[in-house]
Amino acid sequence: MFELVSEDFQSKARRGRLTTAHGVIETPAFIPVGTQGSVKAVSPQELRELNAQIILGNTYHLFIRPGLDVIKHFGGLHRFMNWSGPILTDSGGYQIFSLAKLRKITEEGVEFQNHVDGTPAFITPEIAMEIQTILGSDIAMVLDECAPYPCNYDYAAQSADMTTRWAKRCKEANAQRSTLNLQPPVEEERSAIRNPQSAIKRQLVFGIVQGATFDDLRKQSAQAIVDLDFDGYAIGGVSVGEPEQGMMRAVESAEPFLPKDKPRYAMGLGTPPQLLEMIARGIDMFDCVLPTRLARNGTAFTATGTINLKNAEFALDRGPIEENCACPACREFTRGYIRHLIKAEEILGLRLITLHNLHFYLELMRQAREQIERGGFDQFRKRFVSSYKTRDVDLAKV
């Protein structure tokens, strides 16, 4: 299921290969966020052309809209959105965290009013797994409670303990309904299936480590979740407002207790330098809305930091967003033209920056994989991080 291909001798960086029901994921890997069954502003075909290996869908949002009956009618999320590759579904724990004023957490589960029309709903660990089975995702996340920042020690401890109890219930529930519906997406029905069917027939389940910013709680949570023996392990409750140092420490506290033969996933991260720093700390998978969200504000990623293409300095710029970039935007359009589109509120401008930003993140992961195999990752990381100028927009709460 997970093969460790090579390791970096100067850090904890790993090069791996994760096999799922809908394909193989080469790690380290970035997961574009398709919360509502769509990566904003791009099509599944464009994602394939960008060499995206896996995308993320969100259990909470898809449960609320369009609803499970609709997705079941279309034969699962792959067929519904015409995506042939692997899908990871977040259990909705982070969204429940963000609905603090609309929800009540108990041992049994979470009562909440959905953000669309205020209709009351109730999600238990068992229901969260049932929803993800209906969605047909390749990787399902357990239901967890994402503790806020800041929070006191006692609350963080109780929350982490409950997350462990919920994780046990999730695993038991999934074991009863783990066979996936492997019908091909609509696009693959129109032509030959490009890849042989994977030997993996079931939905993989990842446990989630919590513990807020407390080192001992992170260690205890990691040990407890690993004892439940999941297919992979995520570090949750990061990037919720804590300083970057606290984010790194949360990973450093948990990582030594995570098995080397299972994939590791940092949820909701992060800026390009953060991804490389997390890889150096032994993390294999990441998701983040920054590439698509910042694109909709006119912000593009480059190897030396972000640039805001709304700025007047780019009005007459004949160069691409980034020199030597192979993305569709940089191959065909200038900064000056893209700035014009953004200022004129033309949708194409947002799409072009989104394509560039996603390409940038995916290409960064490809380079990281290559450098780990060559033995040059640590130098690559240091060179990139030292050249990258972090701007305030990078650290916007996402």
JSON list of C-alpha atoms in Angstrom, two decimals, residues 145-298:
[
{"chain": "A", "resi": 145, "resn": "GLU", "atom": "CA", "xyz": [-12.18, 17.68, 16.87]},
{"chain": "A", "resi": 146, "resn": "CYS", "atom": "CA", "xyz": [-9.86, 20.47, 15.79]},
{"chain": "A", "resi": 147, "resn": "ALA", "atom": "CA", "xyz": [-9.02, 22.41, 18.95]},
{"chain": "A", "resi": 148, "resn": "PRO", "atom": "CA", "xyz": [-8.89, 26.20, 18.53]},
{"chain": "A", "resi": 149, "resn": "TYR", "atom": "CA", "xyz": [-5.85, 28.40, 19.01]},
{"chain": "A", "resi": 150, "resn": "PRO", "atom": "CA", "xyz": [-5.28, 29.42, 21.68]},
{"chain": "A", "resi": 151, "resn": "CYS", "atom": "CA", "xyz": [-6.84, 26.88, 24.04]},
{"chain": "A", "resi": 152, "resn": "ASN", "atom": "CA", "xyz": [-5.98, 25.73, 27.54]},
{"chain": "A", "resi": 153, "resn": "TYR", "atom": "CA", "xyz": [-4.23, 22.48, 28.33]},
{"chain": "A", "resi": 154, "resn": "ASP", "atom": "CA", "xyz": [-7.22, 20.70, 29.86]},
{"chain": "A", "resi": 155, "resn": "TYR", "atom": "CA", "xyz": [-9.45, 21.41, 26.87]},
{"chain": "A", "resi": 156, "resn": "ALA", "atom": "CA", "xyz": [-6.75, 20.28, 24.43]},
{"chain": "A", "resi": 157, "resn": "ALA", "atom": "CA", "xyz": [-6.23, 17.05, 26.42]},
{"chain": "A", "resi": 158, "resn": "GLN", "atom": "CA", "xyz": [-9.94, 16.23, 26.56]},
{"chain": "A", "resi": 159, "resn": "SER", "atom": "CA", "xyz": [-10.32, 17.04, 22.85]},
{"chain": "A", "resi": 160, "resn": "ALA", "atom": "CA", "xyz": [-7.39, 14.81, 21.85]},
{"chain": "A", "resi": 161, "resn": "ASP", "atom": "CA", "xyz": [-8.74, 11.95, 23.96]},
{"chain": "A", "resi": 162, "resn": "MET", "atom": "CA", "xyz": [-12.16, 12.24, 22.37]},
{"chain": "A", "resi": 163, "resn": "THR", "atom": "CA", "xyz": [-10.57, 12.34, 18.91]},
{"chain": "A", "resi": 164, "resn": "THR", "atom": "CA", "xyz": [-8.91, 8.99, 19.74]},
{"chain": "A", "resi": 165, "resn": "ARG", "atom": "CA", "xyz": [-12.22, 7.48, 20.85]},
{"chain": "A", "resi": 166, "resn": "TRP", "atom": "CA", "xyz": [-13.91, 8.79, 17.69]},
{"chain": "A", "resi": 167, "resn": "ALA", "atom": "CA", "xyz": [-11.06, 7.37, 15.59]},
{"chain": "A", "resi": 168, "resn": "LYS", "atom": "CA", "xyz": [-11.66, 3.90, 17.05]},
{"chain": "A", "resi": 169, "resn": "ARG", "atom": "CA", "xyz": [-15.37, 4.16, 16.20]},
{"chain": "A", "resi": 170, "resn": "CYS", "atom": "CA", "xyz": [-14.52, 5.36, 12.66]},
{"chain": "A", "resi": 171, "resn": "LYS", "atom": "CA", "xyz": [-12.24, 2.40, 12.03]},
{"chain": "A", "resi": 172, "resn": "GLU", "atom": "CA", "xyz": [-14.85, -0.06, 13.27]},
{"chain": "A", "resi": 173, "resn": "ALA", "atom": "CA", "xyz": [-17.55, 1.55, 11.13]},
{"chain": "A", "resi": 174, "resn": "ASN", "atom": "CA", "xyz": [-15.37, 1.57, 8.01]},
{"chain": "A", "resi": 175, "resn": "ALA", "atom": "CA", "xyz": [-14.45, -2.10, 8.42]},
{"chain": "A", "resi": 176, "resn": "GLN", "atom": "CA", "xyz": [-18.12, -2.95, 7.89]},
{"chain": "A", "resi": 177, "resn": "ARG", "atom": "CA", "xyz": [-18.37, -1.11, 4.55]},
{"chain": "A", "resi": 178, "resn": "SER", "atom": "CA", "xyz": [-14.88, -0.86, 3.10]},
{"chain": "A", "resi": 179, "resn": "THR", "atom": "CA", "xyz": [-15.37, -2.15, -0.48]},
{"chain": "A", "resi": 180, "resn": "LEU", "atom": "CA", "xyz": [-15.32, 0.72, -2.97]},
{"chain": "A", "resi": 181, "resn": "ASN", "atom": "CA", "xyz": [-17.54, 1.17, -6.01]},
{"chain": "A", "resi": 182, "resn": "LEU", "atom": "CA", "xyz": [-14.85, 1.02, -8.69]},
{"chain": "A", "resi": 183, "resn": "GLN", "atom": "CA", "xyz": [-16.99, 2.08, -11.65]},
{"chain": "A", "resi": 184, "resn": "PRO", "atom": "CA", "xyz": [-14.85, 4.30, -13.91]},
{"chain": "A", "resi": 185, "resn": "PRO", "atom": "CA", "xyz": [-15.59, 8.01, -14.22]},
{"chain": "A", "resi": 186, "resn": "VAL", "atom": "CA", "xyz": [-17.72, 9.11, -17.16]},
{"chain": "A", "resi": 187, "resn": "GLU", "atom": "CA", "xyz": [-14.72, 10.39, -19.10]},
{"chain": "A", "resi": 188, "resn": "GLU", "atom": "CA", "xyz": [-13.10, 6.96, -18.94]},
{"chain": "A", "resi": 189, "resn": "GLU", "atom": "CA", "xyz": [-16.25, 5.28, -20.19]},
{"chain": "A", "resi": 190, "resn": "ARG", "atom": "CA", "xyz": [-15.90, 7.28, -23.41]},
{"chain": "A", "resi": 191, "resn": "SER", "atom": "CA", "xyz": [-12.42, 5.89, -24.06]},
{"chain": "A", "resi": 192, "resn": "ALA", "atom": "CA", "xyz": [-10.17, 3.08, -22.94]},
{"chain": "A", "resi": 193, "resn": "ILE", "atom": "CA", "xyz": [-9.21, 3.14, -19.27]},
{"chain": "A", "resi": 194, "resn": "ARG", "atom": "CA", "xyz": [-5.67, 4.47, -19.28]},
{"chain": "A", "resi": 195, "resn": "ASN", "atom": "CA", "xyz": [-4.35, 2.72, -16.18]},
{"chain": "A", "resi": 196, "resn": "PRO", "atom": "CA", "xyz": [-4.70, -0.88, -15.08]},
{"chain": "A", "resi": 197, "resn": "GLN", "atom": "CA", "xyz": [-7.04, -1.34, -12.15]},
{"chain": "A", "resi": 198, "resn": "SER", "atom": "CA", "xyz": [-5.27, -1.06, -8.82]},
{"chain": "A", "resi": 199, "resn": "ALA", "atom": "CA", "xyz": [-4.89, -4.09, -6.61]},
{"chain": "A", "resi": 200, "resn": "ILE", "atom": "CA", "xyz": [-6.28, -1.95, -3.76]},
{"chain": "A", "resi": 201, "resn": "LYS", "atom": "CA", "xyz": [-10.00, -2.66, -3.56]},
{"chain": "A", "resi": 202, "resn": "ARG", "atom": "CA", "xyz": [-10.89, -0.89, -0.35]},
{"chain": "A", "resi": 203, "resn": "GLN", "atom": "CA", "xyz": [-11.07, 2.61, 1.02]},
{"chain": "A", "resi": 204, "resn": "LEU", "atom": "CA", "xyz": [-7.96, 3.58, 2.99]},
{"chain": "A", "resi": 205, "resn": "VAL", "atom": "CA", "xyz": [-8.51, 5.29, 6.34]},
{"chain": "A", "resi": 206, "resn": "PHE", "atom": "CA", "xyz": [-6.14, 7.79, 7.95]},
{"chain": "A", "resi": 207, "resn": "GLY", "atom": "CA", "xyz": [-6.12, 8.59, 11.67]},
{"chain": "A", "resi": 208, "resn": "ILE", "atom": "CA", "xyz": [-5.57, 12.16, 12.86]},
{"chain": "A", "resi": 209, "resn": "VAL", "atom": "CA", "xyz": [-3.19, 13.33, 15.59]},
{"chain": "A", "resi": 210, "resn": "GLN", "atom": "CA", "xyz": [-4.39, 16.26, 17.69]},
{"chain": "A", "resi": 211, "resn": "GLY", "atom": "CA", "xyz": [-3.11, 17.96, 20.86]},
{"chain": "A", "resi": 212, "resn": "ALA", "atom": "CA", "xyz": [-3.05, 21.69, 20.01]},
{"chain": "A", "resi": 213, "resn": "THR", "atom": "CA", "xyz": [0.33, 23.32, 20.75]},
{"chain": "A", "resi": 214, "resn": "PHE", "atom": "CA", "xyz": [1.26, 21.06, 23.66]},
{"chain": "A", "resi": 215, "resn": "ASP", "atom": "CA", "xyz": [4.19, 18.75, 22.94]},
{"chain": "A", "resi": 216, "resn": "ASP", "atom": "CA", "xyz": [3.26, 16.03, 25.43]},
{"chain": "A", "resi": 217, "resn": "LEU", "atom": "CA", "xyz": [-0.33, 15.92, 24.15]},
{"chain": "A", "resi": 218, "resn": "ARG", "atom": "CA", "xyz": [0.89, 15.59, 20.56]},
{"chain": "A", "resi": 219, "resn": "LYS", "atom": "CA", "xyz": [3.11, 12.68, 21.58]},
{"chain": "A", "resi": 220, "resn": "GLN", "atom": "CA", "xyz": [0.32, 10.97, 23.52]},
{"chain": "A", "resi": 221, "resn": "SER", "atom": "CA", "xyz": [-2.17, 11.50, 20.70]},
{"chain": "A", "resi": 222, "resn": "ALA", "atom": "CA", "xyz": [0.27, 10.11, 18.12]},
{"chain": "A", "resi": 223, "resn": "GLN", "atom": "CA", "xyz": [0.91, 7.01, 20.20]},
{"chain": "A", "resi": 224, "resn": "ALA", "atom": "CA", "xyz": [-2.81, 6.41, 20.81]},
{"chain": "A", "resi": 225, "resn": "ILE", "atom": "CA", "xyz": [-3.77, 6.86, 17.16]},
{"chain": "A", "resi": 226, "resn": "VAL", "atom": "CA", "xyz": [-0.92, 4.64, 15.93]},
{"chain": "A", "resi": 227, "resn": "ASP", "atom": "CA", "xyz": [-2.05, 1.92, 18.34]},
{"chain": "A", "resi": 228, "resn": "LEU", "atom": "CA", "xyz": [-5.33, 1.79, 16.38]},
{"chain": "A", "resi": 229, "resn": "ASP", "atom": "CA", "xyz": [-3.35, 0.82, 13.24]},
{"chain": "A", "resi": 230, "resn": "PHE", "atom": "CA", "xyz": [-4.60, 3.03, 10.41]},
{"chain": "A", "resi": 231, "resn": "ASP", "atom": "CA", "xyz": [-3.47, 3.03, 6.77]},
{"chain": "A", "resi": 232, "resn": "GLY", "atom": "CA", "xyz": [-1.86, 6.44, 7.23]},
{"chain": "A", "resi": 233, "resn": "TYR", "atom": "CA", "xyz": [-1.60, 9.24, 9.76]},
{"chain": "A", "resi": 234, "resn": "ALA", "atom": "CA", "xyz": [-2.42, 12.93, 9.58]},
{"chain": "A", "resi": 235, "resn": "ILE", "atom": "CA", "xyz": [-1.33, 15.77, 11.82]},
{"chain": "A", "resi": 236, "resn": "GLY", "atom": "CA", "xyz": [-4.40, 17.95, 12.32]},
{"chain": "A", "resi": 237, "resn": "GLY", "atom": "CA", "xyz": [-5.12, 21.11, 14.26]},
{"chain": "A", "resi": 238, "resn": "VAL", "atom": "CA", "xyz": [-2.28, 23.05, 12.62]},
{"chain": "A", "resi": 239, "resn": "SER", "atom": "CA", "xyz": [-2.56, 26.26, 10.61]},
{"chain": "A", "resi": 240, "resn": "VAL", "atom": "CA", "xyz": [-5.43, 27.41, 12.83]},
{"chain": "A", "resi": 241, "resn": "GLY", "atom": "CA", "xyz": [-3.82, 30.70, 13.84]},
{"chain": "A", "resi": 242, "resn": "GLU", "atom": "CA", "xyz": [-0.79, 29.49, 15.79]},
{"chain": "A", "resi": 243, "resn": "PRO", "atom": "CA", "xyz": [2.68, 30.93, 15.06]},
{"chain": "A", "resi": 244, "resn": "GLU", "atom": "CA", "xyz": [4.72, 29.03, 12.48]},
{"chain": "A", "resi": 245, "resn": "GLN", "atom": "CA", "xyz": [7.08, 27.84, 15.21]},
{"chain": "A", "resi": 246, "resn": "GLY", "atom": "CA", "xyz": [4.14, 26.17, 16.98]},
{"chain": "A", "resi": 247, "resn": "MET", "atom": "CA", "xyz": [3.09, 24.52, 13.71]},
{"chain": "A", "resi": 248, "resn": "MET", "atom": "CA", "xyz": [6.56, 23.05, 13.20]},
{"chain": "A", "resi": 249, "resn": "ARG", "atom": "CA", "xyz": [6.76, 21.92, 16.80]},
{"chain": "A", "resi": 250, "resn": "ALA", "atom": "CA", "xyz": [3.44, 20.08, 16.52]},
{"chain": "A", "resi": 251, "resn": "VAL", "atom": "CA", "xyz": [4.91, 18.03, 13.66]},
{"chain": "A", "resi": 252, "resn": "GLU", "atom": "CA", "xyz": [8.24, 17.50, 15.39]},
{"chain": "A", "resi": 253, "resn": "SER", "atom": "CA", "xyz": [6.49, 16.23, 18.54]},
{"chain": "A", "resi": 254, "resn": "ALA", "atom": "CA", "xyz": [4.32, 13.70, 16.72]},
{"chain": "A", "resi": 255, "resn": "GLU", "atom": "CA", "xyz": [6.61, 12.50, 13.89]},
{"chain": "A", "resi": 256, "resn": "PRO", "atom": "CA", "xyz": [8.91, 10.21, 15.92]},
{"chain": "A", "resi": 257, "resn": "PHE", "atom": "CA", "xyz": [5.90, 8.12, 16.95]},
{"chain": "A", "resi": 258, "resn": "LEU", "atom": "CA", "xyz": [4.51, 7.65, 13.43]},
{"chain": "A", "resi": 259, "resn": "PRO", "atom": "CA", "xyz": [5.52, 4.39, 11.70]},
{"chain": "A", "resi": 260, "resn": "LYS", "atom": "CA", "xyz": [7.96, 4.73, 8.83]},
{"chain": "A", "resi": 261, "resn": "ASP", "atom": "CA", "xyz": [6.00, 2.32, 6.62]},
{"chain": "A", "resi": 262, "resn": "LYS", "atom": "CA", "xyz": [2.83, 4.46, 6.57]},
{"chain": "A", "resi": 263, "resn": "PRO", "atom": "CA", "xyz": [2.17, 7.80, 4.80]},
{"chain": "A", "resi": 264, "resn": "ARG", "atom": "CA", "xyz": [2.11, 11.02, 6.83]},
{"chain": "A", "resi": 265, "resn": "TYR", "atom": "CA", "xyz": [-0.16, 13.91, 5.98]},
{"chain": "A", "resi": 266, "resn": "ALA", "atom": "CA", "xyz": [-0.07, 17.49, 7.31]},
{"chain": "A", "resi": 267, "resn": "MET", "atom": "CA", "xyz": [-3.57, 18.91, 6.94]},
{"chain": "A", "resi": 268, "resn": "GLY", "atom": "CA", "xyz": [-4.16, 22.42, 5.63]},
{"chain": "A", "resi": 269, "resn": "LEU", "atom": "CA", "xyz": [-0.55, 23.42, 4.92]},
{"chain": "A", "resi": 270, "resn": "GLY", "atom": "CA", "xyz": [0.91, 25.71, 3.71]},
{"chain": "A", "resi": 271, "resn": "THR", "atom": "CA", "xyz": [3.26, 28.19, 1.99]},
{"chain": "A", "resi": 272, "resn": "PRO", "atom": "CA", "xyz": [5.96, 26.79, -0.32]},
{"chain": "A", "resi": 273, "resn": "PRO", "atom": "CA", "xyz": [8.76, 27.15, 2.28]},
{"chain": "A", "resi": 274, "resn": "GLN", "atom": "CA", "xyz": [6.52, 25.54, 4.90]},
{"chain": "A", "resi": 275, "resn": "LEU", "atom": "CA", "xyz": [5.95, 22.53, 2.64]},
{"chain": "A", "resi": 276, "resn": "LEU", "atom": "CA", "xyz": [9.68, 22.01, 2.17]},
{"chain": "A", "resi": 277, "resn": "GLU", "atom": "CA", "xyz": [10.30, 22.41, 5.90]},
{"chain": "A", "resi": 278, "resn": "MET", "atom": "CA", "xyz": [7.57, 19.86, 6.61]},
{"chain": "A", "resi": 279, "resn": "ILE", "atom": "CA", "xyz": [9.08, 17.44, 4.08]},
{"chain": "A", "resi": 280, "resn": "ALA", "atom": "CA", "xyz": [12.41, 17.83, 5.89]},
{"chain": "A", "resi": 281, "resn": "ARG", "atom": "CA", "xyz": [10.57, 16.80, 9.07]},
{"chain": "A", "resi": 282, "resn": "GLY", "atom": "CA", "xyz": [9.26, 13.59, 7.52]},
{"chain": "A", "resi": 283, "resn": "ILE", "atom": "CA", "xyz": [5.85, 14.58, 6.09]},
{"chain": "A", "resi": 284, "resn": "ASP", "atom": "CA", "xyz": [4.65, 13.06, 2.80]},
{"chain": "A", "resi": 285, "resn": "MET", "atom": "CA", "xyz": [1.35, 14.74, 1.85]},
{"chain": "A", "resi": 286, "resn": "PHE", "atom": "CA", "xyz": [-0.15, 18.23, 2.02]},
{"chain": "A", "resi": 287, "resn": "ASP", "atom": "CA", "xyz": [-3.28, 20.13, 1.05]},
{"chain": "A", "resi": 288, "resn": "CYS", "atom": "CA", "xyz": [-3.87, 23.85, 1.09]},
{"chain": "A", "resi": 289, "resn": "VAL", "atom": "CA", "xyz": [-6.25, 26.40, -0.44]},
{"chain": "A", "resi": 290, "resn": "LEU", "atom": "CA", "xyz": [-3.53, 29.05, -0.82]},
{"chain": "A", "resi": 291, "resn": "PRO", "atom": "CA", "xyz": [-2.74, 28.43, -4.52]},
{"chain": "A", "resi": 292, "resn": "THR", "atom": "CA", "xyz": [-6.37, 28.84, -5.59]},
{"chain": "A", "resi": 293, "resn": "ARG", "atom": "CA", "xyz": [-7.54, 31.35, -3.00]},
{"chain": "A", "resi": 294, "resn": "LEU", "atom": "CA", "xyz": [-4.68, 33.78, -3.50]},
{"chain": "A", "resi": 295, "resn": "ALA", "atom": "CA", "xyz": [-5.06, 33.47, -7.26]},
{"chain": "A", "resi": 296, "resn": "ARG", "atom": "CA", "xyz": [-8.57, 34.88, -6.93]},
{"chain": "A", "resi": 297, "resn": "ASN", "atom": "CA", "xyz": [-6.99, 37.93, -5.28]},
{"chain": "A", "resi": 298, "resn": "GLY", "atom": "CA", "xyz": [-4.55, 38.40, -8.16]}
]
